């Protein structure tokens, strides 16, 4: 019996335990966990911001705003195909355009139509084309001409239009407005000189699901990061 007990006199008492301290594998696990934690934080913050954007203001997403001022007869935007407009990986659904004239008592006309139809109506009319610039600024291209031969409301087969005093709103399904179309702002009676502001917004239903996906991915990544960080710390401290 005594001989069996002294057979391995030099064997450490904790030889069967896991090796303590910071081994290379534990260091790699800790670093990987830290990197994943940063990625998880980015996904959660991004998903939260996106979710807040998608659910605020009734789901309307700001596309931009600008002011306009001209002594000509019309302000015309650059052509746009609303059916292909995207916002964060997907096409927009509904679009809302609001135009507010500086003079709230003067009737204003706002309409949208195919570019060719508008060019035909304004072929001999003095008007400006508005170009969006950084910082919501606007530059203009002047087109020389005369006064229009008729008020705008019945002059073009507008796809959507609004006339009246104060703020005028156009709201439409983006997929129903395919092809190059332009927005036109004029005084309702076709007279020259106007000023005011315009803003556009859109809805994008899938934005909520994109945000939820980012949040879920961030949480899952955070759990993995926590395991990679906590496990080596516990082993290094508790089994040294």
Coordinates of C-alpha atoms in Angstrom, one line a residue:
X1 CA 0.0 0.0 0.0
X2 CA 2.8 2.4 0.9
X3 CA 4.6 1.5 -2.3
X4 CA 1.5 2.4 -4.4
X5 CA 1.2 5.8 -2.8
X6 CA 4.8 6.7 -3.6
X7 CA 4.8 5.4 -7.2
X8 CA 4.5 9.0 -8.7
X9 CA 5.9 11.2 -5.9
X10 CA 6.6 14.1 -8.3
X11 CA 3.1 14.4 -9.9
X12 CA 1.5 17.8 -9.0
X13 CA -1.7 17.6 -7.0
X14 CA -3.6 19.6 -9.7
X15 CA -2.2 17.8 -12.7
X16 CA -5.7 16.7 -13.8
X17 CA -7.0 20.2 -13.8
X18 CA -7.1 22.5 -16.9
X19 CA -4.1 24.7 -17.3
X20 CA -4.7 28.2 -15.8
X21 CA -3.6 31.6 -17.0
X22 CA -3.9 33.3 -20.3
X23 CA -3.2 30.7 -23.0
X24 CA -3.0 31.7 -26.7
X25 CA -6.4 30.2 -27.3
X26 CA -8.0 32.2 -24.6
X27 CA -6.4 35.4 -25.8
X28 CA -7.7 34.8 -29.3
X29 CA -11.2 34.1 -27.9
X30 CA -11.2 37.3 -25.9
X31 CA -10.0 39.4 -28.9
X32 CA -12.6 37.7 -31.2
X33 CA -15.3 38.4 -28.7
X34 CA -14.3 42.1 -28.5
X35 CA -14.5 42.4 -32.3
X36 CA -17.9 40.7 -32.4
X37 CA -19.1 42.9 -29.5
X38 CA -18.3 46.1 -31.5
X39 CA -20.1 44.6 -34.6
X40 CA -23.1 43.8 -32.4
X41 CA -23.2 47.3 -31.0
X42 CA -23.1 48.7 -34.5
X43 CA -26.0 46.5 -35.7
X44 CA -28.1 47.3 -32.6
X45 CA -27.5 51.0 -32.8
X46 CA -28.1 51.1 -36.6
X47 CA -31.2 48.9 -36.3
X48 CA -32.6 51.1 -33.5
X49 CA -32.1 54.3 -35.5
X50 CA -33.6 52.8 -38.6
X51 CA -36.6 51.5 -36.6
X52 CA -37.1 55.0 -35.1
X53 CA -37.0 56.5 -38.6
X54 CA -39.4 54.0 -40.0
X55 CA -42.0 54.4 -37.3
X56 CA -41.9 58.2 -36.7
X57 CA -44.0 60.8 -38.5
X58 CA -46.6 58.2 -39.4
X59 CA -44.0 56.2 -41.4
X60 CA -43.2 59.0 -43.8
X61 CA -39.5 59.2 -44.5
X62 CA -38.0 62.6 -45.4
X63 CA -36.6 62.7 -48.9
X64 CA -35.6 66.4 -48.9
X65 CA -36.9 69.9 -49.0
X66 CA -36.0 73.2 -50.7
X67 CA -37.2 76.7 -51.3
X68 CA -37.9 78.2 -54.8
X69 CA -38.1 81.7 -56.2
X70 CA -38.4 82.9 -59.8
X71 CA -39.9 85.7 -61.8
X72 CA -40.7 83.3 -64.7
X73 CA -44.0 81.4 -65.3
X74 CA -43.1 78.0 -64.0
X75 CA -40.6 76.0 -61.9
X76 CA -40.0 72.5 -63.4
X77 CA -38.0 69.7 -61.7
X78 CA -35.6 67.4 -63.3
X79 CA -37.2 64.2 -64.6
X80 CA -37.6 61.3 -62.2
X81 CA -38.9 57.7 -62.4
X82 CA -40.7 57.3 -59.1
X83 CA -41.3 53.6 -59.8
X84 CA -37.5 53.0 -59.4
X85 CA -36.8 55.2 -56.5
X86 CA -35.3 53.3 -53.6
X87 CA -34.8 54.0 -49.9
X88 CA -32.5 51.6 -48.0
X89 CA -32.4 48.5 -50.2
X90 CA -36.0 48.6 -51.5
X91 CA -38.4 50.7 -53.6
X92 CA -40.5 53.4 -52.0
X93 CA -44.2 52.7 -51.7
X94 CA -46.2 56.0 -51.4
X95 CA -44.8 59.4 -52.2
X96 CA -46.0 62.7 -50.8
X97 CA -45.0 66.1 -52.2
X98 CA -46.0 69.3 -50.5
X99 CA -45.6 72.8 -52.0
X100 CA -46.3 75.9 -49.8
X101 CA -46.3 79.3 -51.6
X102 CA -45.0 82.3 -49.8
X103 CA -48.2 84.2 -50.6
X104 CA -50.9 82.1 -48.9
X105 CA -53.7 84.0 -50.6
X106 CA -52.5 83.4 -54.2
X107 CA -53.8 80.2 -55.8
X108 CA -51.0 77.9 -56.8
X109 CA -50.9 74.9 -59.2
X110 CA -48.8 71.8 -58.6
X111 CA -48.8 69.0 -61.1
X112 CA -46.8 66.0 -62.3
X113 CA -46.8 64.7 -65.9
X114 CA -44.5 62.9 -68.4
X115 CA -41.5 65.1 -69.4
X116 CA -42.5 65.2 -73.1
X117 CA -46.0 66.5 -72.3
X118 CA -44.7 69.3 -70.1
X119 CA -42.0 70.3 -72.6
X120 CA -44.8 70.6 -75.3
X121 CA -46.8 72.9 -73.1
X122 CA -43.8 75.0 -72.1
X123 CA -42.0 75.0 -75.4
X124 CA -42.5 78.7 -76.0
X125 CA -42.9 79.7 -72.3
X126 CA -40.3 81.4 -70.0
X127 CA -39.6 79.0 -67.2
X128 CA -36.8 77.6 -65.0
X129 CA -35.6 74.0 -64.4
X130 CA -34.7 73.5 -60.8
X131 CA -31.6 71.3 -60.0
X132 CA -31.1 70.0 -56.5
X133 CA -27.7 70.8 -55.0
X134 CA -25.9 69.6 -51.8
X135 CA -27.3 71.0 -48.6
X136 CA -30.9 71.3 -49.9
X137 CA -29.8 74.2 -52.2
X138 CA -31.3 74.8 -55.6
X139 CA -29.8 76.1 -58.9
X140 CA -31.8 77.0 -62.0
X141 CA -31.5 76.7 -65.7
X142 CA -33.4 79.6 -67.4
X143 CA -35.5 78.9 -70.5
X144 CA -36.5 82.0 -72.5
X145 CA -39.9 82.4 -73.9
X146 CA -43.3 84.1 -73.4
X147 CA -46.4 83.7 -71.3
X148 CA -48.3 80.4 -71.5
X149 CA -51.2 80.2 -73.9
X150 CA -53.5 78.7 -71.2
X151 CA -53.6 78.1 -67.4
X152 CA -51.8 74.9 -66.4
X153 CA -54.7 72.9 -64.9
X154 CA -56.2 71.8 -68.2
X155 CA -53.2 72.2 -70.5
X156 CA -51.5 68.8 -69.9
X157 CA -52.9 65.3 -69.1
X158 CA -51.4 65.5 -65.6
X159 CA -51.0 62.2 -63.8
X160 CA -51.6 64.0 -60.5
X161 CA -52.3 67.6 -59.7
X162 CA -53.6 70.0 -57.1
X163 CA -54.7 73.7 -57.2
X164 CA -55.7 76.1 -54.4
X165 CA -54.4 78.5 -51.9
X166 CA -52.0 77.6 -49.2
X167 CA -50.1 74.3 -49.0
X168 CA -50.9 71.9 -51.9
X169 CA -50.2 68.2 -51.5
X170 CA -49.7 65.5 -54.1
X171 CA -49.8 61.9 -52.8
X172 CA -49.5 58.9 -55.1
X173 CA -48.3 55.3 -55.4
X174 CA -44.7 55.3 -56.7
X175 CA -45.2 52.1 -58.8
X176 CA -48.1 53.8 -60.7
X177 CA -45.9 56.7 -61.8
X178 CA -43.3 54.9 -63.9
X179 CA -41.3 56.7 -66.6
X180 CA -39.6 60.1 -66.6
X181 CA -42.0 62.6 -65.1
X182 CA -41.5 66.1 -63.9
X183 CA -43.1 68.2 -61.2
X184 CA -44.4 71.7 -62.2
X185 CA -45.2 74.6 -59.9
X186 CA -47.1 77.6 -61.4
X187 CA -49.5 80.3 -60.4
X188 CA -52.9 78.8 -61.0
X189 CA -53.8 81.6 -63.5
X190 CA -50.5 81.2 -65.4
X191 CA -49.1 84.6 -64.2
X192 CA -45.3 85.1 -63.6
X193 CA -43.3 85.3 -60.4
X194 CA -43.6 82.9 -57.5
X195 CA -41.8 81.8 -54.4
X196 CA -42.3 79.2 -51.7
X197 CA -41.0 75.9 -50.3
X198 CA -41.4 72.3 -51.3
X199 CA -40.8 69.0 -49.4
X200 CA -41.1 65.4 -50.3
X201 CA -41.5 62.2 -48.3
X202 CA -42.1 58.5 -48.9
X203 CA -43.1 55.3 -47.2
X204 CA -41.2 52.1 -47.3
X205 CA -42.9 49.3 -45.4
X206 CA -40.0 46.8 -45.6
X207 CA -37.8 49.3 -43.7
X208 CA -39.3 48.1 -40.4
X209 CA -38.3 44.5 -41.2
X210 CA -34.8 45.6 -42.2
X211 CA -34.5 47.3 -38.9
X212 CA -35.8 44.3 -36.9
X213 CA -33.4 42.1 -38.8
X214 CA -30.5 44.3 -37.8
X215 CA -31.6 44.3 -34.2
X216 CA -32.0 40.5 -34.2
X217 CA -28.6 40.0 -35.8
X218 CA -27.0 42.4 -33.3
X219 CA -28.5 40.6 -30.3
X220 CA -27.4 37.2 -31.6
X221 CA -23.9 38.5 -32.3
X222 CA -23.8 40.0 -28.8
X223 CA -24.6 36.7 -27.2
X224 CA -21.8 35.0 -29.1
X225 CA -19.4 37.8 -28.2
X226 CA -20.4 37.5 -24.5
X227 CA -19.6 33.8 -24.5
X228 CA -16.3 34.3 -26.2
X229 CA -15.3 36.9 -23.7
X230 CA -16.7 35.4 -20.4
X231 CA -15.5 31.8 -21.0
X232 CA -11.7 32.5 -21.2
X233 CA -11.8 35.0 -18.3
X234 CA -13.5 32.5 -16.0
X235 CA -11.1 29.7 -17.0
X236 CA -8.1 32.0 -16.6
X237 CA -9.1 33.2 -13.2
X238 CA -10.9 30.2 -11.7
X239 CA -8.6 27.4 -12.7
X240 CA -5.2 28.9 -12.3

